[in-house]
XYZ file of C-alpha atoms in Angstrom:
636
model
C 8.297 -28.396 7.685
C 8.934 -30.204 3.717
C 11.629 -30.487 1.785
C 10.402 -28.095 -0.556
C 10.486 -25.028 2.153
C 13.539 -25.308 2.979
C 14.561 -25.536 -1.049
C 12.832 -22.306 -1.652
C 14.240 -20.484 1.737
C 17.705 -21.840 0.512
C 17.173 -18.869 -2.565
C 16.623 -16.098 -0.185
C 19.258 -17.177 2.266
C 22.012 -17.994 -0.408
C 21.396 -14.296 -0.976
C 21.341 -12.647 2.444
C 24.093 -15.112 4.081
C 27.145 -12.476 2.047
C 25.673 -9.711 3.038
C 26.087 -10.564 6.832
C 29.524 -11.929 6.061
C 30.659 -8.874 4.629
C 29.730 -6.307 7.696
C 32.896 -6.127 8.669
C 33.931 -2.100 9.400
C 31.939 0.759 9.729
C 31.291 3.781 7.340
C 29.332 7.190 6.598
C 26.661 6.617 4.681
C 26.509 9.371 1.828
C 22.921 10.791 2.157
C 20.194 11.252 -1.046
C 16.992 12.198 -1.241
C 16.111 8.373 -1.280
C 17.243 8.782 2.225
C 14.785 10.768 3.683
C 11.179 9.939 5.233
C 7.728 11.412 6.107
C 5.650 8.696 6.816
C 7.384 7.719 10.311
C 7.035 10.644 12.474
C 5.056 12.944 10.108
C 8.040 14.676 9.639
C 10.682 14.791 7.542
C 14.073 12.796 8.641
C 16.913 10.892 7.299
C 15.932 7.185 6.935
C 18.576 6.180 9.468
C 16.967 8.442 12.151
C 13.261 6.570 11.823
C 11.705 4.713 14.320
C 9.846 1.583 12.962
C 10.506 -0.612 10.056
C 10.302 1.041 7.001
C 11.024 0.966 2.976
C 11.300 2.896 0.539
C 9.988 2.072 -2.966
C 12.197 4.713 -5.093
C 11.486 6.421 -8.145
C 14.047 3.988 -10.195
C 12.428 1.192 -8.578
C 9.176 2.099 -10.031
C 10.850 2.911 -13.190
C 11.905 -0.570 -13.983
C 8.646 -1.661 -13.362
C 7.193 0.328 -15.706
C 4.353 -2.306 -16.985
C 3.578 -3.565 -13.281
C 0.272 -2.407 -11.351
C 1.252 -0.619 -8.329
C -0.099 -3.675 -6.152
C 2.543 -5.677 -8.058
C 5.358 -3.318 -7.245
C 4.328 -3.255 -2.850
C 3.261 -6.569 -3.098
C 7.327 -7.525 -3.459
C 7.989 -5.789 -0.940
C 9.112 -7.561 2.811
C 6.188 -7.665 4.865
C 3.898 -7.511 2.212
C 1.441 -10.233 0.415
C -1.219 -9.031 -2.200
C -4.683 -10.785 -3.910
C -6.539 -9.572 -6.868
C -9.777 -10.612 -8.354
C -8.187 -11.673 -11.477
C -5.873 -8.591 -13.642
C -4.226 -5.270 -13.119
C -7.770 -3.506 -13.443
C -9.391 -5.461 -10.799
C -9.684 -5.210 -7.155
C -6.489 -5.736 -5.175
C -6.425 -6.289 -1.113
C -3.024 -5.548 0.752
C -2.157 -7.315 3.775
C 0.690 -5.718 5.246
C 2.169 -8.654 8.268
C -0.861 -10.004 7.766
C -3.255 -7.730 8.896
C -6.672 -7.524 6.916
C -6.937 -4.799 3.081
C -9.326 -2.677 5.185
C -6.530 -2.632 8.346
C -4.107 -0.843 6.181
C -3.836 3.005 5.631
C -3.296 3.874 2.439
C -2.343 7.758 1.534
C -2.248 9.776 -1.256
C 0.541 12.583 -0.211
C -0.839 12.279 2.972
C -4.336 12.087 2.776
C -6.044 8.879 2.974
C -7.927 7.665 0.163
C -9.824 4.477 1.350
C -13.800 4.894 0.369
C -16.245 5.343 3.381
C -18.262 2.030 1.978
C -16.007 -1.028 2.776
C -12.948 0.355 3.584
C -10.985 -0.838 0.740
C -8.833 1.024 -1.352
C -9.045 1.515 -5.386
C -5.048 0.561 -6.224
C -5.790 -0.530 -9.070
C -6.837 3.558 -10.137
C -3.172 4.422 -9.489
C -0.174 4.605 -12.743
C 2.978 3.840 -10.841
C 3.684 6.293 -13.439
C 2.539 9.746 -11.834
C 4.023 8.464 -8.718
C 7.795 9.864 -7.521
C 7.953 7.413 -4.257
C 6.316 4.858 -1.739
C 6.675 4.514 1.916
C 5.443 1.333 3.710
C 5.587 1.967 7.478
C 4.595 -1.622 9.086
C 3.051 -2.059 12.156
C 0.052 -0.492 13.960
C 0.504 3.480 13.747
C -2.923 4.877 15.099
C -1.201 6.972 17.041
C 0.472 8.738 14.271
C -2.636 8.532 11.436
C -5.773 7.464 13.152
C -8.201 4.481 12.184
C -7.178 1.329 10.196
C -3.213 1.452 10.736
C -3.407 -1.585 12.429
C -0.857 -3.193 9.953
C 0.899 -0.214 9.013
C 0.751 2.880 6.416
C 1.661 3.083 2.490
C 2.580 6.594 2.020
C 1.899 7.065 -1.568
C 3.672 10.228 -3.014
C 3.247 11.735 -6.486
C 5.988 13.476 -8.261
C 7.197 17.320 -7.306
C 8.946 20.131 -8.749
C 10.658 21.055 -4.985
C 13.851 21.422 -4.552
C 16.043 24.267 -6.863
C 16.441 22.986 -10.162
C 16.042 23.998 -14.052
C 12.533 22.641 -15.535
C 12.946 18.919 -16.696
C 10.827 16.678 -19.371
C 10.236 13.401 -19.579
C 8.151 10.600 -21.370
C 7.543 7.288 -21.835
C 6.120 4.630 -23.769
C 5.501 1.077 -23.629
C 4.458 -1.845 -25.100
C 3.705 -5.607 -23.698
C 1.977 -8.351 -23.595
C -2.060 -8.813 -24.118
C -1.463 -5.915 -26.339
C -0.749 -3.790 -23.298
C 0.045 -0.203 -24.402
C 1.210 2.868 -21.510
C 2.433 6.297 -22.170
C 3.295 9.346 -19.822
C 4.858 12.107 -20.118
C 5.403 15.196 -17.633
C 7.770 18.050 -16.482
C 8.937 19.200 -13.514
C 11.761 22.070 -12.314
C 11.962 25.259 -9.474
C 13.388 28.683 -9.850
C 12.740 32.150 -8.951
C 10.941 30.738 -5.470
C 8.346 28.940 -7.996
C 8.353 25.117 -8.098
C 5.985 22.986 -10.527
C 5.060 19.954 -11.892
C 2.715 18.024 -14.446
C 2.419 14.472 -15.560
C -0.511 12.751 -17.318
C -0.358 8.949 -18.183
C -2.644 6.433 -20.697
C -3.179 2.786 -20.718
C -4.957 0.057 -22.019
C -4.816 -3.663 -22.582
C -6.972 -6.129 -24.182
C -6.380 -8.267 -20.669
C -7.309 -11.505 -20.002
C -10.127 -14.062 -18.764
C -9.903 -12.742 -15.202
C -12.042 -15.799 -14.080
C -10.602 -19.359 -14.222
C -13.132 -21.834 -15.374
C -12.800 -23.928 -12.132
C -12.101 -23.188 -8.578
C -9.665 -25.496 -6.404
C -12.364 -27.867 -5.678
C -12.834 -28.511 -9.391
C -16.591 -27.191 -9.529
C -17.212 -24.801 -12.393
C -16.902 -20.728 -12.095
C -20.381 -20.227 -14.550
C -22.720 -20.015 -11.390
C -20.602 -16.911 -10.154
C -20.789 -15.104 -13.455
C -17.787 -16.324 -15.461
C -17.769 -15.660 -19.133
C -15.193 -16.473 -21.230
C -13.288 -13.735 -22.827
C -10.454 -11.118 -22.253
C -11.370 -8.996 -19.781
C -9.496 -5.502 -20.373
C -9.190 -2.039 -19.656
C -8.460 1.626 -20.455
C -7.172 4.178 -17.782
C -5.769 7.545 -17.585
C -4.868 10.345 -14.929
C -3.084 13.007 -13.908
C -0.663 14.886 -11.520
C 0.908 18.032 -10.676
C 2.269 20.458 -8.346
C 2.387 24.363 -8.002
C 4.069 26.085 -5.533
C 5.939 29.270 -4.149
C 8.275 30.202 -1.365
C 7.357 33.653 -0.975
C 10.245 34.431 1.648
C 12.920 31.961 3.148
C 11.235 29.963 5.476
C 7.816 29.958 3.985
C 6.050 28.117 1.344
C 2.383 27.457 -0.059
C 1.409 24.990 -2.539
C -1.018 22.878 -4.729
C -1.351 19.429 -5.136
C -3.547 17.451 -7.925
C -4.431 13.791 -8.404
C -6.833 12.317 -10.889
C -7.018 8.578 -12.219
C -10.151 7.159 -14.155
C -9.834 3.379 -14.811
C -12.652 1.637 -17.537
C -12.209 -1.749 -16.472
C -13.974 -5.298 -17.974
C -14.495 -8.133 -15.517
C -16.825 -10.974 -15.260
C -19.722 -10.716 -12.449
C -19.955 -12.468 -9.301
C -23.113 -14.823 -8.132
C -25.600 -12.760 -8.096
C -24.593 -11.889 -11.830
C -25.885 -15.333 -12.934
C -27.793 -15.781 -15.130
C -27.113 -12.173 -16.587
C -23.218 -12.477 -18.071
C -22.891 -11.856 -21.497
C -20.458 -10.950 -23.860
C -20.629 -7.652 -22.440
C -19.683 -8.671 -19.021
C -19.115 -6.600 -16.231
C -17.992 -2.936 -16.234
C -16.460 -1.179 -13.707
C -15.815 2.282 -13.862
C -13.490 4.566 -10.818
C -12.637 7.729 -10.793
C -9.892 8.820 -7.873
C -9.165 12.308 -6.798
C -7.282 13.808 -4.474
C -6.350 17.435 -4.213
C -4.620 19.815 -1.327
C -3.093 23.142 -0.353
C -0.518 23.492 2.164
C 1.100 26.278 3.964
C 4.439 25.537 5.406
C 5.692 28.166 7.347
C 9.098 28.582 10.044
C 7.683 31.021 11.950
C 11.005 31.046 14.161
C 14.150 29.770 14.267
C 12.629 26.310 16.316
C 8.904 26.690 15.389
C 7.622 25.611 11.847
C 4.161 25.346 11.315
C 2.215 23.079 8.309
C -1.464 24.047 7.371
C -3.135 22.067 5.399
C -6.601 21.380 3.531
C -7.155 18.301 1.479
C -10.144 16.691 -0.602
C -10.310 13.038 -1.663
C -12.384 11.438 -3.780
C -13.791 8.359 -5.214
C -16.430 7.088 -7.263
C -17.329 3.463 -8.182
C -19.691 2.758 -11.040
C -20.240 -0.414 -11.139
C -22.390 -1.864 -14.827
C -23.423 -5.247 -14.615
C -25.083 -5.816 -18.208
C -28.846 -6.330 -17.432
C -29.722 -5.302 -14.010
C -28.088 -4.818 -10.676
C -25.995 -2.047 -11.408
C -25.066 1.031 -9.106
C -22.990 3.807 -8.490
C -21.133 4.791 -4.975
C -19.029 7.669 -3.647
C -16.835 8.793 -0.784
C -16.265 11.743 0.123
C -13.072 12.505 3.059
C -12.595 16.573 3.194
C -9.094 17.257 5.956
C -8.295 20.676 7.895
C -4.825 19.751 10.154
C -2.550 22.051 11.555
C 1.057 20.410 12.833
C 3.663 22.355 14.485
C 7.145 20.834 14.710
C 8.832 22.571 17.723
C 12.401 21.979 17.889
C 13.062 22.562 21.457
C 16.505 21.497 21.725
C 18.928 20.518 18.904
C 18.095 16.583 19.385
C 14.116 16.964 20.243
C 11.342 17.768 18.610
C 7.961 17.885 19.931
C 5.263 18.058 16.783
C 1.297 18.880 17.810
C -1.584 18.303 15.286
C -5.054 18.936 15.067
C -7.019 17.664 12.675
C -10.625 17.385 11.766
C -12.120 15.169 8.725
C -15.567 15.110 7.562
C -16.650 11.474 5.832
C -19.916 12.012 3.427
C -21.099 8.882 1.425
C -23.820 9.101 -1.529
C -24.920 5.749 -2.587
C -27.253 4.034 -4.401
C -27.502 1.661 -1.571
C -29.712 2.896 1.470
C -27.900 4.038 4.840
C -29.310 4.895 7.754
C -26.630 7.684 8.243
C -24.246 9.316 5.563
C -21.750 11.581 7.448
C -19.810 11.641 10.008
C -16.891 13.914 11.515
C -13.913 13.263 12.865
C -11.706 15.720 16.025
C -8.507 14.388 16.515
C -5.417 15.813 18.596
C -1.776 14.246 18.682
C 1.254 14.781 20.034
C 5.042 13.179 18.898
C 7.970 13.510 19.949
C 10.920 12.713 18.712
C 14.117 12.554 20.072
C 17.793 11.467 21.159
C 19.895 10.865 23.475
C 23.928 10.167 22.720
C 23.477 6.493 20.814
C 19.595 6.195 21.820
C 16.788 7.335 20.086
C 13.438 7.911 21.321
C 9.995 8.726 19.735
C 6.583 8.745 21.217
C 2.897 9.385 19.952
C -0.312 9.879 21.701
C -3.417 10.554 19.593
C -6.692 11.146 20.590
C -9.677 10.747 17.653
C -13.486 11.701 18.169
C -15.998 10.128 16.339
C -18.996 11.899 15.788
C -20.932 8.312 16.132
C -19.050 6.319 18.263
C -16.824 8.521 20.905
C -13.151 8.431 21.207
C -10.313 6.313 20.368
C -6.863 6.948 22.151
C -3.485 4.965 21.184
C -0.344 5.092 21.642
C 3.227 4.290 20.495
C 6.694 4.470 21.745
C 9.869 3.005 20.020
C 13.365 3.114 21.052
C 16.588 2.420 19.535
C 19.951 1.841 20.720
C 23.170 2.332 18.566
C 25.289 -0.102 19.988
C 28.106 0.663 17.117
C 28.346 2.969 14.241
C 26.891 -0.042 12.449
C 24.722 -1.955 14.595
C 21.462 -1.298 16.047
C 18.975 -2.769 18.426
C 15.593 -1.298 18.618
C 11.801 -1.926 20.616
C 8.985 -1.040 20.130
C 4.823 -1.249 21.202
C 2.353 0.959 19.867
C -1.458 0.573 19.427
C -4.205 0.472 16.631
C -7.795 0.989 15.413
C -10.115 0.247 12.823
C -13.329 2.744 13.245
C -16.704 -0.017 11.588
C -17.275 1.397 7.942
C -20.422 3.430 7.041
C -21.971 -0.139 5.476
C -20.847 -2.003 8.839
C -22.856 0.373 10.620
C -25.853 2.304 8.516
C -26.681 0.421 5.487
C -29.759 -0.837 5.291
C -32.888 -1.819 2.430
C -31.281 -5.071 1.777
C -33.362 -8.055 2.289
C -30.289 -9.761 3.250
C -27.904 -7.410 4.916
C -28.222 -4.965 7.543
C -25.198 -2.798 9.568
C -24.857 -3.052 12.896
C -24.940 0.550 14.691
C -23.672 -0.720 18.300
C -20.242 -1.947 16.412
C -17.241 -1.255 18.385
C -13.780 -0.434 16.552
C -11.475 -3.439 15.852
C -8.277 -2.817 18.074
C -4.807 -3.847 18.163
C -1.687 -3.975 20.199
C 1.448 -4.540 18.384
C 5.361 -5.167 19.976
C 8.122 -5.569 17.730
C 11.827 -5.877 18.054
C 14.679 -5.349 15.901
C 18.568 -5.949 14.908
C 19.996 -3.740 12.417
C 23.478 -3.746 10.598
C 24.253 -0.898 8.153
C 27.202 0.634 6.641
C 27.434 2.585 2.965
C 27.297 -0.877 1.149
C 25.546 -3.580 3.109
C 22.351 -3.231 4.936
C 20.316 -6.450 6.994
C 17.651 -6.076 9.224
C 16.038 -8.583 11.654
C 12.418 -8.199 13.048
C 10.301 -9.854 15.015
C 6.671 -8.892 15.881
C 3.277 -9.488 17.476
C 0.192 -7.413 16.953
C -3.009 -8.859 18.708
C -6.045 -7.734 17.237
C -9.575 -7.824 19.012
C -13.096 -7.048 18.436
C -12.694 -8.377 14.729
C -15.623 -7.364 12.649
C -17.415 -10.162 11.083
C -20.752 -10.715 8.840
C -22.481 -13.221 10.621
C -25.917 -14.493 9.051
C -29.079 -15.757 10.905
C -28.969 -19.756 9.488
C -33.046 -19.155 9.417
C -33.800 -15.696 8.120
C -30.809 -15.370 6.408
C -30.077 -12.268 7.561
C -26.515 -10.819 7.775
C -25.358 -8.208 9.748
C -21.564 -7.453 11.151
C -20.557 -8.335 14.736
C -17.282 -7.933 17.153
C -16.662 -11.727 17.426
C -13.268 -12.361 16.658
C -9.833 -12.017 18.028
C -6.693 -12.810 15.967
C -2.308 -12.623 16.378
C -0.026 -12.101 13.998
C 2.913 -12.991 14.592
C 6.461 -13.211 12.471
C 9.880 -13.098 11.460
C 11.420 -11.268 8.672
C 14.907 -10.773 7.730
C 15.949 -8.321 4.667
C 19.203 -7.366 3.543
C 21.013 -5.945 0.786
C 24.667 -5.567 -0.214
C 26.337 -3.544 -3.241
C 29.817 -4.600 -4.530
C 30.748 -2.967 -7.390
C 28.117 -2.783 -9.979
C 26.200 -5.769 -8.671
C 23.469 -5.553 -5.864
C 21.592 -8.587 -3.933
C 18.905 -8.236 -1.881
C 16.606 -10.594 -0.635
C 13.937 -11.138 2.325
C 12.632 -14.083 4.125
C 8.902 -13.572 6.240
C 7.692 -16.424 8.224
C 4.108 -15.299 9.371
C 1.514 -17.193 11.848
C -1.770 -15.455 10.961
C -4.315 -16.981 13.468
C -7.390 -16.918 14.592
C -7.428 -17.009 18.372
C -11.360 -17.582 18.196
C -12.606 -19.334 15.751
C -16.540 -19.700 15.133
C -18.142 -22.772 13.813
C -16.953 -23.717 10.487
C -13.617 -21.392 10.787
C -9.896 -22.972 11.193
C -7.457 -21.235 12.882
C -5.368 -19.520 10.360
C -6.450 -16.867 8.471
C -7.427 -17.304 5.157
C -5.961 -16.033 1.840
C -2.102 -15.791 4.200
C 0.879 -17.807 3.459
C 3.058 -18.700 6.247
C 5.730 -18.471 4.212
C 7.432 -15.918 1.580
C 10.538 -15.554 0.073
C 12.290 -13.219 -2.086
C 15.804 -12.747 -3.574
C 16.762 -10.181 -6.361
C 20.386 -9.861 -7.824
C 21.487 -6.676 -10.256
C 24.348 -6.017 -12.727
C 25.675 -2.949 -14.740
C 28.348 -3.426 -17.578
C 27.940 -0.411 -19.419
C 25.645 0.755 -20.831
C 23.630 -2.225 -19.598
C 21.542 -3.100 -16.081
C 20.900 -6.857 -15.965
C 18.515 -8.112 -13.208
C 16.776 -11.591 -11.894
C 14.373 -12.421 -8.995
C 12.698 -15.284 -7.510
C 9.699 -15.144 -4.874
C 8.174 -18.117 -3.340
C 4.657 -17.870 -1.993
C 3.838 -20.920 0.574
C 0.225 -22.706 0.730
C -2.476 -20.604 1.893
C -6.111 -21.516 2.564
C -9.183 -20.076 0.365
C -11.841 -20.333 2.826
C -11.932 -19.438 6.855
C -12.962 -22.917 7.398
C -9.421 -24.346 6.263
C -10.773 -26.800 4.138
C -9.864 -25.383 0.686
C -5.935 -25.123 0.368
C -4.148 -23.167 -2.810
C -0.805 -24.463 -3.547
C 2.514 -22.273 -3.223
C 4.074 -20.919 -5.952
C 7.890 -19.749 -7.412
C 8.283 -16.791 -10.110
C 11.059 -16.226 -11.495
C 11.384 -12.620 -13.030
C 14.187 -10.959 -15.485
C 14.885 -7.699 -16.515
C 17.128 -5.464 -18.517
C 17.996 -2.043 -19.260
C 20.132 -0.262 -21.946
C 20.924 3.366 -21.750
C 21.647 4.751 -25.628
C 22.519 8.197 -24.385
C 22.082 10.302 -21.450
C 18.692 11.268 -22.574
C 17.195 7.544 -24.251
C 16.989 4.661 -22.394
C 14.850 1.219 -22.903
C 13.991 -1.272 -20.455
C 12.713 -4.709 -20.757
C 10.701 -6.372 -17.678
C 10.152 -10.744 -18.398
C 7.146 -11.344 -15.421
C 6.839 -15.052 -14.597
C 9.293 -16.934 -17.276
C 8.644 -20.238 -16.558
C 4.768 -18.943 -17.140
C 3.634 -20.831 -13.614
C -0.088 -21.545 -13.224
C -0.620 -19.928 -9.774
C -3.923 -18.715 -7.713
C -4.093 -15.705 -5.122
C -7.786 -16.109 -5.115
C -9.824 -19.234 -5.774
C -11.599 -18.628 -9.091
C -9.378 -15.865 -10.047
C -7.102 -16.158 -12.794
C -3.370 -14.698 -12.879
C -0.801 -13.571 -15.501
C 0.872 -15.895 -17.443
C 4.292 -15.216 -18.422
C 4.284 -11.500 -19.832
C 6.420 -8.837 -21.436
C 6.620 -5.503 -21.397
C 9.005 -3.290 -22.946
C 9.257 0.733 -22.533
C 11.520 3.276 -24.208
C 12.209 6.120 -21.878
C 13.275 9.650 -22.803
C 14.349 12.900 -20.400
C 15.780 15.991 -21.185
């Protein structure tokens, strides 16, 4: 290791080194709503009581980031490291402990939202605005959700009117940067058994050049399409809730999503000649909708019906020829019961069907398939250990059935401290263009393509008290049967096969202390993304990973005033599988700043990358300089 790793872990560590100093005595934690999860059993539970690592992005957490795309916000988050293909508007890949974008689950209230083509998911559609909460469940959870939670689950859930309380209005506005200009506004409240919601949100920006005019081997970024100009954008969407408990005990209600982003970017290589001043357009439309009958049909036997639809639509404009439009189509019947058979255990069963429909411009072979699944979890304890355990069984209408598992325990040695295990396993059903797209001169899916599939371990040490939290977690999640486009060097024909086999394995240690009004947190991950099998012309670590990140975040009130600063370092990473291309690390340094005027009016003030560093997450790509946004916030 350099002398510059350990001067950038010294940042994180300065900042977690108190918080372990100061676990000193034991105390009841005072619970919120913050303090309650879905995501980890499928149930809802105090935070404490979960089994796996989880966070919580909070609806004050997305409120100071008011001006940040919701990849920004997870990407900060332990565990987490994010790309884009240049701005906010552009196409953003997770990789949750390094797994792969596609080997992620990513929900929508529950309902995932990935489109059928790729298996990617349109982030960049969603206004941290509309949204009241994020969980980020890491490691593989098949056995809870089904395909591609090989890396873990980001519960994404919109804002509510639950929960007894007069109706409440709020809106914002903002201004930044790149002329960046957001607005929302909504209202919310329950009485009478009736509980609603509504928010709507507009943005635009005039952007910037999302292509840099070299990549990192200094050749020029024309043949791929670049044109130089801003590349902006103009979204908007919408959310709300409707709902009513008819009796004590039982409730039905409505859920709406809808975000349409109009976003400029420049092409890629098959775009050359073709970019002009018009550039590339890409328009998405996301949409997810469900109704849901919860109902305690005895004392120890609730039962949750549910229907959901999910949509999206990609319409993608280059400015001469080549354009085309896609959609996905995911339409959910599941029916959990949560028995709770003893005080201490609970025993949930689901059955669920999905039905995947893609219409394309692109030719497929196939464009539907369906999806039986059954699961069972239980959850339970026993004095200071904890137990919970999933089986799930899912039935492909093309390819059979895929059956994981998961079982986590953990022991509460103290009041405080906690030791925990865990193994569970994943999969990764092959996308509708892995296996049925065809017409292409070039390309052709692979019907006899076998799901990717994972086995993950972890391990854990946890202190906790009411001020001072720090977690320690180490993991391994083997992944075989890796899908990868592999062309014919003399037809040049490319079609997906199960080649590769790959372990990722880390370290990562969060914490967080409060004294008084100032809170640190901080995280440190140490990752070793590698390919176990590498094929000629691939190295043996992953590409677009950094072994190394590092974060540290320290907040103040005096006052009327919140003060805040954070650093995150980003080690080298390689561009290419082959290892030959390297992008350098990076530190940004980030300040913010809130000032509540009254009860009702509030402004805050977010200062991205203040040293304005000249980084890369993908070669060719540009990235914001340093950036300002600043939103005025009312509530009554």
């Amino acid at each position: 290791m350099t002398i510059p790793f350990f001067r950038h872990a010294s940042v994180a560590v300065f900042c977690l080194f108190p918080l372990a100093a100061t676990a000193q005595s034991p105390s009841t934690t005072v619970q919120t709503l913050d303090d309650i999860v879905i995501t980890a059993s499928r149930s809802a539970e105090p935070l404490a009581d979960a089994s796996g690592d989880i966070t919580i992005i909070n609806a004050q957490q997305l409120a100071d980031a008011r001006g940040d795309s919701m990849a920004d916000i997870i990407g900060r988050q332990p565990g987490v490291q994010f790309i884009s293909n240049g701005g906010p508007q552009t196409i953003a890949g997770i990789f949750l402990r390094g797994a792969n974008s596609n080997q992620t689950l990513v929900l929508v209230d529950g309902l995932r939202i990935s489109e059928l083509q790729s298996g990617g998911t349109h982030l960049e559609t969603i206004d941290p605005a509309l949204i009241e909460r994020v969980e980020i469940l890491r490691g593989a959870a098949s056995s809870l959700y089904g395909s591609d939670a090989i890396g873990g689950v980001i519960n994404i859930i919109t804002k509510t009117g639950r929960h007894d309380r007069p109706l409440s209005v709020w809106a914002n506005a903002g201004y930044g940067t790149s002329e960046t200009l957001k607005t929302s506004a909504g209202l919310s409240g329950a009485s009478h058994g009736w509980d609603y919601s509504l928010a709507g949100s507009i943005a635009s920006s005039q952007g910037f050049d999302v292509m840099r005019g070299h990549f990192a081997n200094n050749t020029s970024t024309d043949s791929w399409g670049h044109y130089t100009d801003k590349d902006g954008y103009y979204s908007h969407g919408w959310s709300g809730t409707l709902g009513y408990q008819w009796q004590p005990g039982h409730h039905i209600g409505l859920m709406a999503y809808s975000s349409y982003l109009h976003a400029d970017s420049d092409g890629s290589q098959d775009d050359f000649p073709y970019a002009t001043e018009d550039n590339v357009r890409n328009l998405v439309h996301q949409q997810v909708y469900a109704i849901t009958s919860t109902n305690q049909i005895t004392p120890i036997w609730e039962s949750v019906l549910r229907f959901g639809w999910a949509q999206d639509a990609l319409d993608y404009r280059r400015p001469t020829e080549g354009s085309f439009v896609h959609s996905s189509l995911k339409r959910t019947w599941s029916w959990q019961h949560n028995i709770q058979v003893h005080p201490d255990h609970r025993l949930s069963v689901l059955g669920e069907h999905v039905a995947e429909r893609i219409n394309s411009d692109f030719e497929y072979d196939e464009n539907g398939r369906d999806i039986n699944s059954l699961a069972l979890i239980y959850k339970g304890r026993l004095d200071r250990l904890q137990a919970q355990a999933s089986l799930r069984n899912d039935d492909y209408s093309d390819h059979g059935n895929q059956l994981t598992g998961g079982l986590g325990l953990n022991l509460d040695l103290t009041d405080a401290w906690q030791i925990g295990v865990a193994g569970s396993t994943g999969f990764r059903a092959p996308t509708f263009a892995d296996l049925y797209q065809s017409g292409s001169m070039f390309y052709r899916g692979n019907p006899k393509l076998e799901p990717e599939k994972s086995r993950n371990i972890e391990a854990h040490l946890q202190y906790q008290d009411d001020s001072t939290q720090v977690r320690l977690t180490a993991y391994q999640n083997k992944i075989r049967d890796m899908i990868i486009n592999v062309s014919d060097p003399i037809t040049w024909m490319t079609s997906p096969e199960n080649v590769n086999q790959a372990t990722l394995r880390g370290l990562t240690l969060t914490g967080e202390h409060t004294l008084g009004s100032t809170t640190v947190r901080g995280s440190v991950d140490l990752l070793d993304p590698r390919n176990d099998d590498p094929g000629i012309g691939e190295g043996a670590q992953l590409q677009l990973r950094a072994r190394q990140v590092f974060y540290a975040a320290v907040e103040h009130r005096i006052a009327a005033w919140k003060l805040g600063a954070e650093y995150q370092y980003t080690g080298n990473r390689y561009a290419d599988a082959a290892n030959r291309t390297t992008l350098g690390g990076y530190a940004l340094v980030n300040l913010t700043a809130a000032y509540d005027f009254n009860k009702s009016l509030g402004m805050q003030v977010r200062w991205n990358n203040v040293l304005d560093k000249d980084y890369v997450r993908v070669d060719g790509y540009s990235t914001p300089g340093s950036n300002v946004f600043v939103n005025l916030a009312w509530r009554m």
